[in-house]
Structure formats: C-alpha cells, structure tokens
PDB file of C-alpha atoms and ligand atoms in Angstrom:
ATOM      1  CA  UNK G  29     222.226  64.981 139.975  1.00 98.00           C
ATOM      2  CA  UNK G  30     224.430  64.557 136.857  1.00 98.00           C
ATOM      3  CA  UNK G  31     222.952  62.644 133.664  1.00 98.00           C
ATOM      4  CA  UNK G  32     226.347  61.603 132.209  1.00 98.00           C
ATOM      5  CA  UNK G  33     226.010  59.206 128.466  1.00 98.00           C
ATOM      6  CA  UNK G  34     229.412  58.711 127.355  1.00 97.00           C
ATOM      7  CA  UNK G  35     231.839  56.370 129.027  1.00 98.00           C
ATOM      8  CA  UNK G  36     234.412  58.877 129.063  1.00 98.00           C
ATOM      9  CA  UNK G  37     233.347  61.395 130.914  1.00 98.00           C
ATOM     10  CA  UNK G  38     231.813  58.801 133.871  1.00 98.00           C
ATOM     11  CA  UNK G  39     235.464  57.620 133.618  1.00 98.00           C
ATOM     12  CA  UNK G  40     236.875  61.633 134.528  1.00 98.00           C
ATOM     13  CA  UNK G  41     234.150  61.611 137.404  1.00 98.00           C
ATOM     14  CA  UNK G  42     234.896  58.425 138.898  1.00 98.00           C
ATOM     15  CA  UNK G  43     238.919  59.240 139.054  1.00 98.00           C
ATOM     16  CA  UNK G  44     237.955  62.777 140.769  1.00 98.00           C
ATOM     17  CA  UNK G  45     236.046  61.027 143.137  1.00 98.00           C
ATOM     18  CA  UNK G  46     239.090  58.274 143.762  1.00 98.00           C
ATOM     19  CA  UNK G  47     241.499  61.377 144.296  1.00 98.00           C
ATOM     20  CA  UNK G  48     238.774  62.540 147.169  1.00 98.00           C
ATOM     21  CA  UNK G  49     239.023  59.683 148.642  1.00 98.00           C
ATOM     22  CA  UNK G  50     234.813  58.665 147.846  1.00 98.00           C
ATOM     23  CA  UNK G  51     233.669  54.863 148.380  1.00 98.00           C
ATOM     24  CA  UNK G  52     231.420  54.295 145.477  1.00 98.00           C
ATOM     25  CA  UNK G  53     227.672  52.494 145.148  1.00 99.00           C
ATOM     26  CA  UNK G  54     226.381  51.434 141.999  1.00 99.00           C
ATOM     27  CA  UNK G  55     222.863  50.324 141.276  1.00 99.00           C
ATOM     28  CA  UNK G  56     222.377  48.963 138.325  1.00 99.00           C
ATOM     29  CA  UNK G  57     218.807  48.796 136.372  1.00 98.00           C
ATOM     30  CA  UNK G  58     216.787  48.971 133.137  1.00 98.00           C
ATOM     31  CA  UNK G  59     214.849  52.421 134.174  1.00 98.00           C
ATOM     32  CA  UNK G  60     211.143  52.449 134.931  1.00 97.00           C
ATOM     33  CA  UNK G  61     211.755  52.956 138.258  1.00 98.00           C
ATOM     34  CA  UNK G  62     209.752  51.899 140.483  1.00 97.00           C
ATOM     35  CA  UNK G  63     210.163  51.403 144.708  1.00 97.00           C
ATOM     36  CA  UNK G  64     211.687  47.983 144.831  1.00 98.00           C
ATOM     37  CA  UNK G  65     214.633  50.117 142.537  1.00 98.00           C
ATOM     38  CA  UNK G  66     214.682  53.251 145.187  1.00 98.00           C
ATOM     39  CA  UNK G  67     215.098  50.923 148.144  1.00 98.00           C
ATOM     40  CA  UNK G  68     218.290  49.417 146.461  1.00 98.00           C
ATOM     41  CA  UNK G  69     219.239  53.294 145.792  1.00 98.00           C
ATOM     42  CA  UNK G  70     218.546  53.712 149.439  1.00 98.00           C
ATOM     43  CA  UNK G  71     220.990  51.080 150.287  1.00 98.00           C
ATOM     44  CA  UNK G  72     223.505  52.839 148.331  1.00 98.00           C
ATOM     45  CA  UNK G  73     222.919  55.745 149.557  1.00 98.00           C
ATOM     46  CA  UNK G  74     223.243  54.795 153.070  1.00 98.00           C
ATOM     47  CA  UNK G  75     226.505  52.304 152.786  1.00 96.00           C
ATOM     48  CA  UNK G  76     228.734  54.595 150.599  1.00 98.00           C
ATOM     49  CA  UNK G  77     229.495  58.196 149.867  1.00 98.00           C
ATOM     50  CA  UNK G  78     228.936  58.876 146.169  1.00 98.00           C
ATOM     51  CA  UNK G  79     226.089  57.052 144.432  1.00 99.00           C
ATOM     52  CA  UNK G  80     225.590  56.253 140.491  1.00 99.00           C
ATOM     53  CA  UNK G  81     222.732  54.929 138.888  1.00 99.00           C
ATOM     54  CA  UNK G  82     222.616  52.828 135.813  1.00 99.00           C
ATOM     55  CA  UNK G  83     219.861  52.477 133.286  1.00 98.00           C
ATOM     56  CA  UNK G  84     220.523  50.858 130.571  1.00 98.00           C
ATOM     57  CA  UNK G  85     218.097  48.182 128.494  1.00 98.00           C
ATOM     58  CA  UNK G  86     220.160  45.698 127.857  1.00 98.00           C
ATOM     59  CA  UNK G  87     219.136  43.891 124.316  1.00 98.00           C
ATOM     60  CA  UNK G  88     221.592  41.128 125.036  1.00 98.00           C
ATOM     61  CA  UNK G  89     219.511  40.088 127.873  1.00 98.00           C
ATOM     62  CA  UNK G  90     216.139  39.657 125.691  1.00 96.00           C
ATOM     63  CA  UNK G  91     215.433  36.726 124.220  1.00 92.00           C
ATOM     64  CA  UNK G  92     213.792  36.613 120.894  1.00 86.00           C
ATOM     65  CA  UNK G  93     210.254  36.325 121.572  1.00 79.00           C
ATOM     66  CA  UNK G  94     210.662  39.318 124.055  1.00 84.00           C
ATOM     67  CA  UNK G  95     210.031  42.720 122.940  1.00 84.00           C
ATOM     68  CA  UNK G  96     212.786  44.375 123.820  1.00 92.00           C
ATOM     69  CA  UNK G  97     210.961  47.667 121.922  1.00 93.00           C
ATOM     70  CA  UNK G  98     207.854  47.460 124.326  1.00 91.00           C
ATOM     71  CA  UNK G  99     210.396  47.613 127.235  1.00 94.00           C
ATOM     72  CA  UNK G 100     208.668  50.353 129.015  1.00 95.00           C
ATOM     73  CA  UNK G 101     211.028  53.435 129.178  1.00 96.00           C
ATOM     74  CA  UNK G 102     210.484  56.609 131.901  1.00 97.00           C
ATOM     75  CA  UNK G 103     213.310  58.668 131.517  1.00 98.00           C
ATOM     76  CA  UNK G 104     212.110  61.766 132.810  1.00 98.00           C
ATOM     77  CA  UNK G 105     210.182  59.922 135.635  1.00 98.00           C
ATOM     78  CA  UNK G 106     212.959  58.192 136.678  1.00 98.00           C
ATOM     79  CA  UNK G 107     215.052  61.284 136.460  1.00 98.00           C
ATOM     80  CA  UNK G 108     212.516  62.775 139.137  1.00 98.00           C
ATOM     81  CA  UNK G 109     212.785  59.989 141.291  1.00 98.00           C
ATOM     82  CA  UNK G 110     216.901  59.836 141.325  1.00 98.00           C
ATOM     83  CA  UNK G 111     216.778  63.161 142.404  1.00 98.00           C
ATOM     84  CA  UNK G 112     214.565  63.040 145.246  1.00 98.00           C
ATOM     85  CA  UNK G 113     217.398  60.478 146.629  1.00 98.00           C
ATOM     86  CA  UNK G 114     220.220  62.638 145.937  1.00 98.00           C
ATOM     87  CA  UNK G 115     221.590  60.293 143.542  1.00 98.00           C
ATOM     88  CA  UNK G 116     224.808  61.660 142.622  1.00 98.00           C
ATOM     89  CA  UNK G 117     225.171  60.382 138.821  1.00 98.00           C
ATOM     90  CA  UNK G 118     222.706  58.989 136.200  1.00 99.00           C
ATOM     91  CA  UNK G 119     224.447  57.018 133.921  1.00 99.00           C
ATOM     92  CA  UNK G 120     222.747  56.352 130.451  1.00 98.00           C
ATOM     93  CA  UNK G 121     224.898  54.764 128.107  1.00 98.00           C
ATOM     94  CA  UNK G 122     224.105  54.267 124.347  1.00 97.00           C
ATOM     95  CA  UNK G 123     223.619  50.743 122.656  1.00 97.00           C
ATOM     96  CA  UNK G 124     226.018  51.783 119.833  1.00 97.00           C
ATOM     97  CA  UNK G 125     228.645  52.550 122.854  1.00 98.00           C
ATOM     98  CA  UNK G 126     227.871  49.528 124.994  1.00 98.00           C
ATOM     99  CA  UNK G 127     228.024  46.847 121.948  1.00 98.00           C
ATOM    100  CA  UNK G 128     229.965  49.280 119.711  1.00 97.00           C
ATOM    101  CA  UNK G 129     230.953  46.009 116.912  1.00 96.00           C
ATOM    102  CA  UNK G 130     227.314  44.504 117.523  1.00 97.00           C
ATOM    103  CA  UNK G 131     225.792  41.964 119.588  1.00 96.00           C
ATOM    104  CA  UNK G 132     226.833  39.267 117.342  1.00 95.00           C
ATOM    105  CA  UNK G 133     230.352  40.110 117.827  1.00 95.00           C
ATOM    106  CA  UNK G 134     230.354  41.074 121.212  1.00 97.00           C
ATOM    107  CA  UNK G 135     233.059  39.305 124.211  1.00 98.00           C
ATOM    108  CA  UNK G 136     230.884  38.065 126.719  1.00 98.00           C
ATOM    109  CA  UNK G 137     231.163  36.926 130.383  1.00 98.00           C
ATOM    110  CA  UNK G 138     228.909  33.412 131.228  1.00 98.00           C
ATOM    111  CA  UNK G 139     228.879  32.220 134.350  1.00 98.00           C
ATOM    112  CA  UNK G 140     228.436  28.106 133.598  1.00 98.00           C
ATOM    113  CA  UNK G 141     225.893  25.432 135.624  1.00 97.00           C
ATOM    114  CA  UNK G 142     224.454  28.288 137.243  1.00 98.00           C
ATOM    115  CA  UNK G 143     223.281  29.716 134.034  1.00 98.00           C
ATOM    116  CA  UNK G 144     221.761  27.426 132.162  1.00 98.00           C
ATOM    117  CA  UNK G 145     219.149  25.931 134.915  1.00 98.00           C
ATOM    118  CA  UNK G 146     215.748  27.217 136.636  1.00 98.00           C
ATOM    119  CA  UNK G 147     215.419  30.805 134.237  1.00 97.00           C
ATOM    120  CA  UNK G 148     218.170  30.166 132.373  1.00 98.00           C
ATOM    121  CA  UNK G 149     216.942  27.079 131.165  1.00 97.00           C
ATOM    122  CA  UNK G 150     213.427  28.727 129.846  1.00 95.00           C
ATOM    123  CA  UNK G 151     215.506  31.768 128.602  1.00 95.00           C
ATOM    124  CA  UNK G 152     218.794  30.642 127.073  1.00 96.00           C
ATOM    125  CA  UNK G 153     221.428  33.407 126.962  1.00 97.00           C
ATOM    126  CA  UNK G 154     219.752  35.386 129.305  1.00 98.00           C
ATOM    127  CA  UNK G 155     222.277  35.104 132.162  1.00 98.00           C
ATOM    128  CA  UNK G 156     225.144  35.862 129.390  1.00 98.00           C
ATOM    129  CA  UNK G 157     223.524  38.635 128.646  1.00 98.00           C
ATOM    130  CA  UNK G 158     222.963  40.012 132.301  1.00 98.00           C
ATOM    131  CA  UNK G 159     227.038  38.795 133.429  1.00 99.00           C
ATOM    132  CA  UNK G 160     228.357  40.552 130.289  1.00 98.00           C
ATOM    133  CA  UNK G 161     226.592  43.903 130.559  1.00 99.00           C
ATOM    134  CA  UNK G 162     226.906  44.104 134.332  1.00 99.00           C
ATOM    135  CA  UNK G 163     230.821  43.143 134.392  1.00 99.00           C
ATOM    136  CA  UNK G 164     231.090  45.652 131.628  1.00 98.00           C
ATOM    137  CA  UNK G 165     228.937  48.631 133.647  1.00 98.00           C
ATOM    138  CA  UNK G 166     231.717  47.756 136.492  1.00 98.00           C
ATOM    139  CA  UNK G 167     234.250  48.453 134.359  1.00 98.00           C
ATOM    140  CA  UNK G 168     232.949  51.560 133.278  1.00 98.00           C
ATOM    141  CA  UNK G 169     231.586  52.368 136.809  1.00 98.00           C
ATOM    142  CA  UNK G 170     234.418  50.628 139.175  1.00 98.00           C
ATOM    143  CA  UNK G 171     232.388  50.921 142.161  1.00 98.00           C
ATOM    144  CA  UNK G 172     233.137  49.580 145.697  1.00 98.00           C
ATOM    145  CA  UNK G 173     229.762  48.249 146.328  1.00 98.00           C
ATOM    146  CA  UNK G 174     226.836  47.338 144.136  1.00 99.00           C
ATOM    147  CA  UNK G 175     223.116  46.421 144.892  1.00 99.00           C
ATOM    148  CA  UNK G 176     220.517  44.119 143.803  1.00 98.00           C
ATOM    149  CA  UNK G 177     217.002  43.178 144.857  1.00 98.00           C
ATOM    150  CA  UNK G 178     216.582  39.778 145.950  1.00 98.00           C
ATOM    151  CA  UNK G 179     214.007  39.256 143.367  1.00 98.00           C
ATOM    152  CA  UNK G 180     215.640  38.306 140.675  1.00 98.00           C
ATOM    153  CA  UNK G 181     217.545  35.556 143.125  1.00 98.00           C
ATOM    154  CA  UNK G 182     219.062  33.563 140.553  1.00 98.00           C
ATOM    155  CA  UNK G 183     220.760  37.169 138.852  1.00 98.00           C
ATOM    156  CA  UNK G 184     222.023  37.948 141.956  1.00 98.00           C
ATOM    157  CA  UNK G 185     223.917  34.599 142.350  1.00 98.00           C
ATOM    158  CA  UNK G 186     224.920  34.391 139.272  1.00 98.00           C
ATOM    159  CA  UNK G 187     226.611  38.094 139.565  1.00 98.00           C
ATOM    160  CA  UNK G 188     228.273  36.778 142.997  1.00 98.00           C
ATOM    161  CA  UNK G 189     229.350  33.783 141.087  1.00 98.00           C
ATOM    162  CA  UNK G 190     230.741  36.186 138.239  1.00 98.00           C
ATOM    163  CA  UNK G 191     232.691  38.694 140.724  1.00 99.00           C
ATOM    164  CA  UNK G 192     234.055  35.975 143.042  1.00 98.00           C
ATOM    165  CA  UNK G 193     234.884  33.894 139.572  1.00 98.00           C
ATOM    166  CA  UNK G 194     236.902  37.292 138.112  1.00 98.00           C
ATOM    167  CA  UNK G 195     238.508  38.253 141.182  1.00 98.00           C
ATOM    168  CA  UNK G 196     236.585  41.587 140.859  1.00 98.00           C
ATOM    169  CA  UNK G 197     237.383  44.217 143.264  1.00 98.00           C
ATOM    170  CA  UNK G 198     234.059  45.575 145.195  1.00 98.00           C
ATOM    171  CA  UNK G 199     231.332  43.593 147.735  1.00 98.00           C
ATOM    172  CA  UNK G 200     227.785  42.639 146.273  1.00 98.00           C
ATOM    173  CA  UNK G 201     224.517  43.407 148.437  1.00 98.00           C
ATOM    174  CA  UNK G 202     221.331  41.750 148.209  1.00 98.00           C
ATOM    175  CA  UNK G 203     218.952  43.848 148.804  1.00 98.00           C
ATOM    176  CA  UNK G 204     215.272  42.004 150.202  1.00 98.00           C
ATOM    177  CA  UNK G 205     212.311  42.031 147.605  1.00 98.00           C
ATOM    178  CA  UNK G 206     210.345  45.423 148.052  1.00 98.00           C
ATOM    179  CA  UNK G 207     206.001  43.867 147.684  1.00 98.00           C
ATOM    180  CA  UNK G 208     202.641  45.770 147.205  1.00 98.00           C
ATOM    181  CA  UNK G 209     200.524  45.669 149.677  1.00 98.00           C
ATOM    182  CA  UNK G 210     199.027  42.248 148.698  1.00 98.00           C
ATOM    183  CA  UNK G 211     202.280  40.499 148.254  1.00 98.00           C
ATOM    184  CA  UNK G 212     202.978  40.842 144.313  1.00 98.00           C
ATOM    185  CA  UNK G 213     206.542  41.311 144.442  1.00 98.00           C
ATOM    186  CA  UNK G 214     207.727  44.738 142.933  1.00 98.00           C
ATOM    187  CA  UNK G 215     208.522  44.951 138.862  1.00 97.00           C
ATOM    188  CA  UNK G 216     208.786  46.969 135.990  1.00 94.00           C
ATOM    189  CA  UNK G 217     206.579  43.960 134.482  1.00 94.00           C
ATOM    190  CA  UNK G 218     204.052  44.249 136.486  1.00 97.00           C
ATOM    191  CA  UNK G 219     202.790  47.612 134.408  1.00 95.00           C
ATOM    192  CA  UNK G 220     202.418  45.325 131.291  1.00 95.00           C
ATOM    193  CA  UNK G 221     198.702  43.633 133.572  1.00 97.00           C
ATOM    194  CA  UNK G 222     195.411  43.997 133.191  1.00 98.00           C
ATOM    195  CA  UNK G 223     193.370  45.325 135.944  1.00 98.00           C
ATOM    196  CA  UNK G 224     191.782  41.102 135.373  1.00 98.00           C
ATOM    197  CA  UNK G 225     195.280  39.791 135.609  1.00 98.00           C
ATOM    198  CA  UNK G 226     196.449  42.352 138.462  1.00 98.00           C
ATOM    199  CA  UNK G 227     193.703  41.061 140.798  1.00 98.00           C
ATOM    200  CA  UNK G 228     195.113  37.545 139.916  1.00 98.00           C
ATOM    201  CA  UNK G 229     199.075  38.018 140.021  1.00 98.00           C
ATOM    202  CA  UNK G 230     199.350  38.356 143.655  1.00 98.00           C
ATOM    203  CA  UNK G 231     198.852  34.203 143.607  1.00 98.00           C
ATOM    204  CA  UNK G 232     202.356  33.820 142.854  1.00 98.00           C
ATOM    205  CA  UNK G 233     202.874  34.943 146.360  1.00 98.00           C
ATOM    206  CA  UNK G 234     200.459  32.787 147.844  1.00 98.00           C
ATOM    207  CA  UNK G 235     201.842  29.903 146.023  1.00 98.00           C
ATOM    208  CA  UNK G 236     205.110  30.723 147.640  1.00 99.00           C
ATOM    209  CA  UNK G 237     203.975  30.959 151.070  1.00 98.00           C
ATOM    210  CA  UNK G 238     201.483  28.168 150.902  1.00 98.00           C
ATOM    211  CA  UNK G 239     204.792  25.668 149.880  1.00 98.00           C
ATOM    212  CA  UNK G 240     206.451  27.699 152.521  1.00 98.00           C
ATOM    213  CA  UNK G 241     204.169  26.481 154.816  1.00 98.00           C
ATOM    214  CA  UNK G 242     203.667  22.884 153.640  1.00 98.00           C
ATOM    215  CA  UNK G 243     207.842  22.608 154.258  1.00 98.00           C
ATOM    216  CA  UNK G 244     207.806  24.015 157.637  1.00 98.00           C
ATOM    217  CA  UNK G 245     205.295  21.666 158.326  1.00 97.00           C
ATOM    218  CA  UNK G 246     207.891  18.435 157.274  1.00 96.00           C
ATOM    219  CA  UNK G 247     206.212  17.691 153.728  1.00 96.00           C
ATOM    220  CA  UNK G 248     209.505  16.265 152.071  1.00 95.00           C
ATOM    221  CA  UNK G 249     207.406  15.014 148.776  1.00 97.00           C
ATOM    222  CA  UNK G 250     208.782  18.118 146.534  1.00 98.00           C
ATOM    223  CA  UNK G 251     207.490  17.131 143.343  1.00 98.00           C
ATOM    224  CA  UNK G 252     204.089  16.369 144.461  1.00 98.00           C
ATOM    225  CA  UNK G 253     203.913  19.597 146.369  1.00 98.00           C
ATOM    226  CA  UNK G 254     205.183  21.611 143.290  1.00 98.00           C
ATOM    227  CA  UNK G 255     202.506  19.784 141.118  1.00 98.00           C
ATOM    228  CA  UNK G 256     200.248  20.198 142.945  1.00 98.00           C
ATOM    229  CA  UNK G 257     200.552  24.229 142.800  1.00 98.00           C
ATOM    230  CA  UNK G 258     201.521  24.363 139.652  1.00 98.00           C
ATOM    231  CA  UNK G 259     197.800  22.785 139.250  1.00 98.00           C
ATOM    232  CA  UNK G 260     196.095  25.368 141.350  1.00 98.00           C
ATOM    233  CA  UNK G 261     197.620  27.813 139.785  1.00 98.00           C
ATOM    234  CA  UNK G 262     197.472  27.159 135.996  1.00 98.00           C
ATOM    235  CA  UNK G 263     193.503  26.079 137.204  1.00 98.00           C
ATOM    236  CA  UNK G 264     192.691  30.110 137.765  1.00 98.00           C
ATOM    237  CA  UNK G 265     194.643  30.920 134.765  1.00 98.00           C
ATOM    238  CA  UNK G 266     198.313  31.308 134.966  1.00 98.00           C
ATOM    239  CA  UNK G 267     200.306  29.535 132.708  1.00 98.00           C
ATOM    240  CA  UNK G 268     203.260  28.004 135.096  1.00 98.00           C
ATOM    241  CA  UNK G 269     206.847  27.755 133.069  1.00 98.00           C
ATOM    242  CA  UNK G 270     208.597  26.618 136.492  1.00 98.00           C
ATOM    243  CA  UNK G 271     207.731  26.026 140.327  1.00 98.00           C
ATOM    244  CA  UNK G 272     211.716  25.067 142.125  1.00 98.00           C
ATOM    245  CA  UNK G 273     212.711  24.239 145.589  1.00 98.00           C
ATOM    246  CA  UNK G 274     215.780  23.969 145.473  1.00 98.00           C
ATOM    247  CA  UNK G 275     219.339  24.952 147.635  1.00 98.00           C
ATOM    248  CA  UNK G 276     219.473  28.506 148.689  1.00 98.00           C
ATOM    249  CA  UNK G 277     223.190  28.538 148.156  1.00 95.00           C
ATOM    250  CA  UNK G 278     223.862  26.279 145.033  1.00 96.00           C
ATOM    251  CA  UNK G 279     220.476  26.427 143.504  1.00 98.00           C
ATOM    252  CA  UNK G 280     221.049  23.174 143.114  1.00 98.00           C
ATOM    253  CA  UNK G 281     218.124  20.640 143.698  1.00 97.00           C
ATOM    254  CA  UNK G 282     218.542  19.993 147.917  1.00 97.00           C
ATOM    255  CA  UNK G 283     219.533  16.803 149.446  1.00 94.00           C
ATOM    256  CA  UNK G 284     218.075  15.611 152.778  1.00 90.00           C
ATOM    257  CA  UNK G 285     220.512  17.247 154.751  1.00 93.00           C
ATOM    258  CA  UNK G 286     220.077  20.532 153.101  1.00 96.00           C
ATOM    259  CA  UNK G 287     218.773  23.680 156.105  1.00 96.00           C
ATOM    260  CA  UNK G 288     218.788  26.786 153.799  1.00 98.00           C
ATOM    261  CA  UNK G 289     216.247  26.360 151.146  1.00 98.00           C
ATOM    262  CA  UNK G 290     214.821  28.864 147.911  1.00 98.00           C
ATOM    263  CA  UNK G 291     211.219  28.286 146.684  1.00 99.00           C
ATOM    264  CA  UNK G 292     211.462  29.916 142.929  1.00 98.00           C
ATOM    265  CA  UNK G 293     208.420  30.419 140.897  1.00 98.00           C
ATOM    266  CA  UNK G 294     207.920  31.759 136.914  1.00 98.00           C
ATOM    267  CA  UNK G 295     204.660  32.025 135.739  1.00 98.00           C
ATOM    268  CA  UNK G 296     203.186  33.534 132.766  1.00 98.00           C
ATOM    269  CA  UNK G 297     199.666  35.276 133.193  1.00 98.00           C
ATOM    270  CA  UNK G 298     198.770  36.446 129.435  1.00 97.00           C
ATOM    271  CA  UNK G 299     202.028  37.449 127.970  1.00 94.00           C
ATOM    272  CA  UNK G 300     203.443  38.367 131.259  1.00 95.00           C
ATOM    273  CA  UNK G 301     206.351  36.518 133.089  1.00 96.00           C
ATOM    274  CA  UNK G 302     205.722  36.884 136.432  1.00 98.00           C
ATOM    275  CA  UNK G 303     208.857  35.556 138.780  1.00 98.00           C
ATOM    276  CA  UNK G 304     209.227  35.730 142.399  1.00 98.00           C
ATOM    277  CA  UNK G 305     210.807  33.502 145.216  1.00 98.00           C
ATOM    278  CA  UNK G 306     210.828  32.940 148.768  1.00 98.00           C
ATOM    279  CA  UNK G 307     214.070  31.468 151.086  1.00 98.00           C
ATOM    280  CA  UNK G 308     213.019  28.817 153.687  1.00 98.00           C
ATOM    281  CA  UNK G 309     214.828  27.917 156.753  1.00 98.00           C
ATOM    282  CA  UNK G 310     214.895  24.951 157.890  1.00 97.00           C
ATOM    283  CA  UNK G 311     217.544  25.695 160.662  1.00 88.00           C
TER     284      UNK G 311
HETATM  285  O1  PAF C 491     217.909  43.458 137.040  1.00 58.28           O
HETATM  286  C1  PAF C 491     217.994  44.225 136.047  1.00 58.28           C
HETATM  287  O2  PAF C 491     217.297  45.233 135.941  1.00 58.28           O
HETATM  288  C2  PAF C 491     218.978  43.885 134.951  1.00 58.28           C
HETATM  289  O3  PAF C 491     219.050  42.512 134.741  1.00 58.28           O
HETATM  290  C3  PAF C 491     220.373  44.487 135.182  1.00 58.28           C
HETATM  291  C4  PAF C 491     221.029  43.906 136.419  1.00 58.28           C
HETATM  292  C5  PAF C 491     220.266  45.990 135.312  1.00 58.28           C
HETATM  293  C6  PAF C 491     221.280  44.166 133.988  1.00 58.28           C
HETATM  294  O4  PAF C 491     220.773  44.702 132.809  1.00 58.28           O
END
C-alpha cells in the first residue's frame, strides 16, 4: 500500500491507472478505523480493481461546540488495517492543501432541504461541510465507485443528492450498518464511552427496533410513539436531541400512503452523540 499526501502525485497515480484501463473505488473516512470502515473497504475491494482510501478530518464538518482536536486519530493503526485489505492507496491530505485560502473563504457545495432537517437541523453546516469536502476528495480522487455505510443515512442521501445534482461521473453504494454484538451500531464515537455509558448505548438500538415493531404492528400515532421513547430513553439517562420516522427516500415526514419508511435516532449519552437508524418496510 502507498501513503500518498499531496494532491499531485494521487493525480499522476490515478491517470496511470486510467491508461491501464483500472475501475476505481474510493472510500472515504476520518481514520480510526474501525470494522464498519473495513466492510465498506471490502466492498471496494470486491466491486472494482484499484482501491484508495481517504482519511481526512474534515474541520468544516465540526461544529463549534465539537472538538475537532479530540477527534481520535490512529494513523499507524489504520495503516495496519489498510494493508491487511490490500488497499492499494492511502490518501492523507493536509488541511493547509484541502482549504488552502481558509475555511472562511472556502467554495462550498450544499445540498438544500435535505440539509438543513433531522441532523442538519441540530448541527447547522454540517452537511456543507461533508458535500464540500467529499465533492472535492472526488475531484482529487475521480473514482468510478464510492462507498458509504448506511449509518450515517442522511450523509449518504445527501451525497446521492449532491452527485445526481452535479451530474458527477461515478455510482454511489450504500453499504449496510456493520453492529457489535449487542446491536450498538459501529463508530469511531463510540471509543469516546464509559464502560457505565457502553453498557447503556446499545438502547439506541432497542429503541429502533422496539418502534420497528410498534409500526409493523399498524401503530400510525408517530408522535406519540416517538414520545413515548424519547421518554424511556432520556428516563435511563440519555439525553434524546431527535427520534424521526420519516420517508426512506425523501426523508421527508411520510404521508399515509408512504411503504418505505427510515426510523432515525440522535441521542446524546454524556457528551457523546450517539446516531443510528433503522429502514422499515411496509410493502
Ligand atoms: O462519514 C465520514 O466519515 C465523513 O463524514 C466523510 C464522508 C469521510 C467526510 O468527511
């Protein structure tokens, strides 16, 4: 594997492998790797010929009252892993080469509607941030396909949005949410828990499935099923920013008539934001 930091010399790589004819994945992340990232790198790996890697954390993402400092960063760990999957380039670009005139001054890409509601709403310029730093790592990257975990659902629509939006040039997988053993959905967050709060975070889950559930059964009352976990849950100790049913496709909130459904949760536990979701079909 090749650890490649400047944009020019990804740039010389990615036009030999055009001339060999490659087709190119891209994954995307912020490092601290952990197996919810590898499956999307196994997804590369197994749809296209050449794979790069991304990691990059992206300030422009962070809001204010995130540290963007205590990010947790792995390099070498991460390296390890990348290798193990043949990963065929590590890209690690520089701040100062990314946002070369400064955040304040920096073009960005914003995908409207879409990102201003559910997350986007409790985080405002988060979903700039994430459009304008992944349209520029395709730029840089040009790859044929790219991957992201289903987790973070409302990223990955808003990065459809973005590509079909643009008119940009390569096919966008989802890749399905990689969970522990007791259902806490896979994160770099998740390192930031107590051993009290680690026993208590696989709830989110259980909230999920338990609404699940209460849909599959007919209950059509939304609100009063979303307070009434949002209850249960802040009552062992969560602090719940958002509990959302809403359309799977539009993310909008569902009429009647609407068959493909997303349950979408954010919760803080401490100063963690724990966020997780779970599609329900109604078809
Ligand atoms: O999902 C992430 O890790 C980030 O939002 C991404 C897509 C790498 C952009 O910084």
């Amino acid at each position: 594997m090749q650890t490649i930091s400047d944009i020019l010399s990804l740039r010389e790589q990615r036009r030999q492998w055009q001339l060999d004819g490659k087709v190119i994945g891209f994954v995307p992340t912020m490092g601290n790797l952990h197996d919810g990232h590898l499956e999307l790198v196994r997804c590369a790996r197994e749809h296209c010929d050449v794979v790069v890697v991304s990691i990059f954390v992206n300030p422009m993402q962070f809001g204010e009252n995130e540290d963007l400092d205590a990010y947790p960063r792995t390099l070498d760990e991460d390296k390890a892993k990348l290798r193990s999957l043949n990963v065929d380039v590590l890209f690690t670009p520089q701040a100062k080469d990314i946002y070369p005139r400064g955040l304040e001054q920096q073009t960005f890409v914003e995908v409207p509607g879409l990102s201003y509601m559910i997350c986007g709403a409790s985080q405002p310029g988060h979903f700039r941030g994430v459009a304008t730093i992944v349209c520029k790592l395709f730029n840089m990257v040009q790859p044929n396909h790219a991957f992201f975990g289903e987790k973070d659902f409302q990223q990955l629509q808003v990065i459809r949005t973005m590509v079909q939006d643009l008119s940009m040039n390569l096919t966008i997988h989802g890749v399905p949410t990689r969970r522990e053993a007791d259902g806490l959905a896979m994160s770099s967050r998740n390192g930031y828990l107590s051993a009290e709060q680690r026993q208590l975070a696989p709830k989110v889950y259980q909230t999920l499935t338990s609404i699940a559930e209460q849909i599959q059964l007919g209950r059509r009352d939304f609100d009063k099923l979303i307070a009434e976990h949002a209850a249960a849950l802040n009552s062992v100790g969560f602090k719940t920013d958002y509990i959302e049913i809403r359309s799977a496709t539009s993310l909008l909130k569902p009429g009647f008539e609407e068959l493909q459904l997303v349950i979408l949760i954010a919760a803080f536990l401490g100063k963690t934001r724990l966020i997780d979701n779970l599609p329900v079909s109604l078809s």
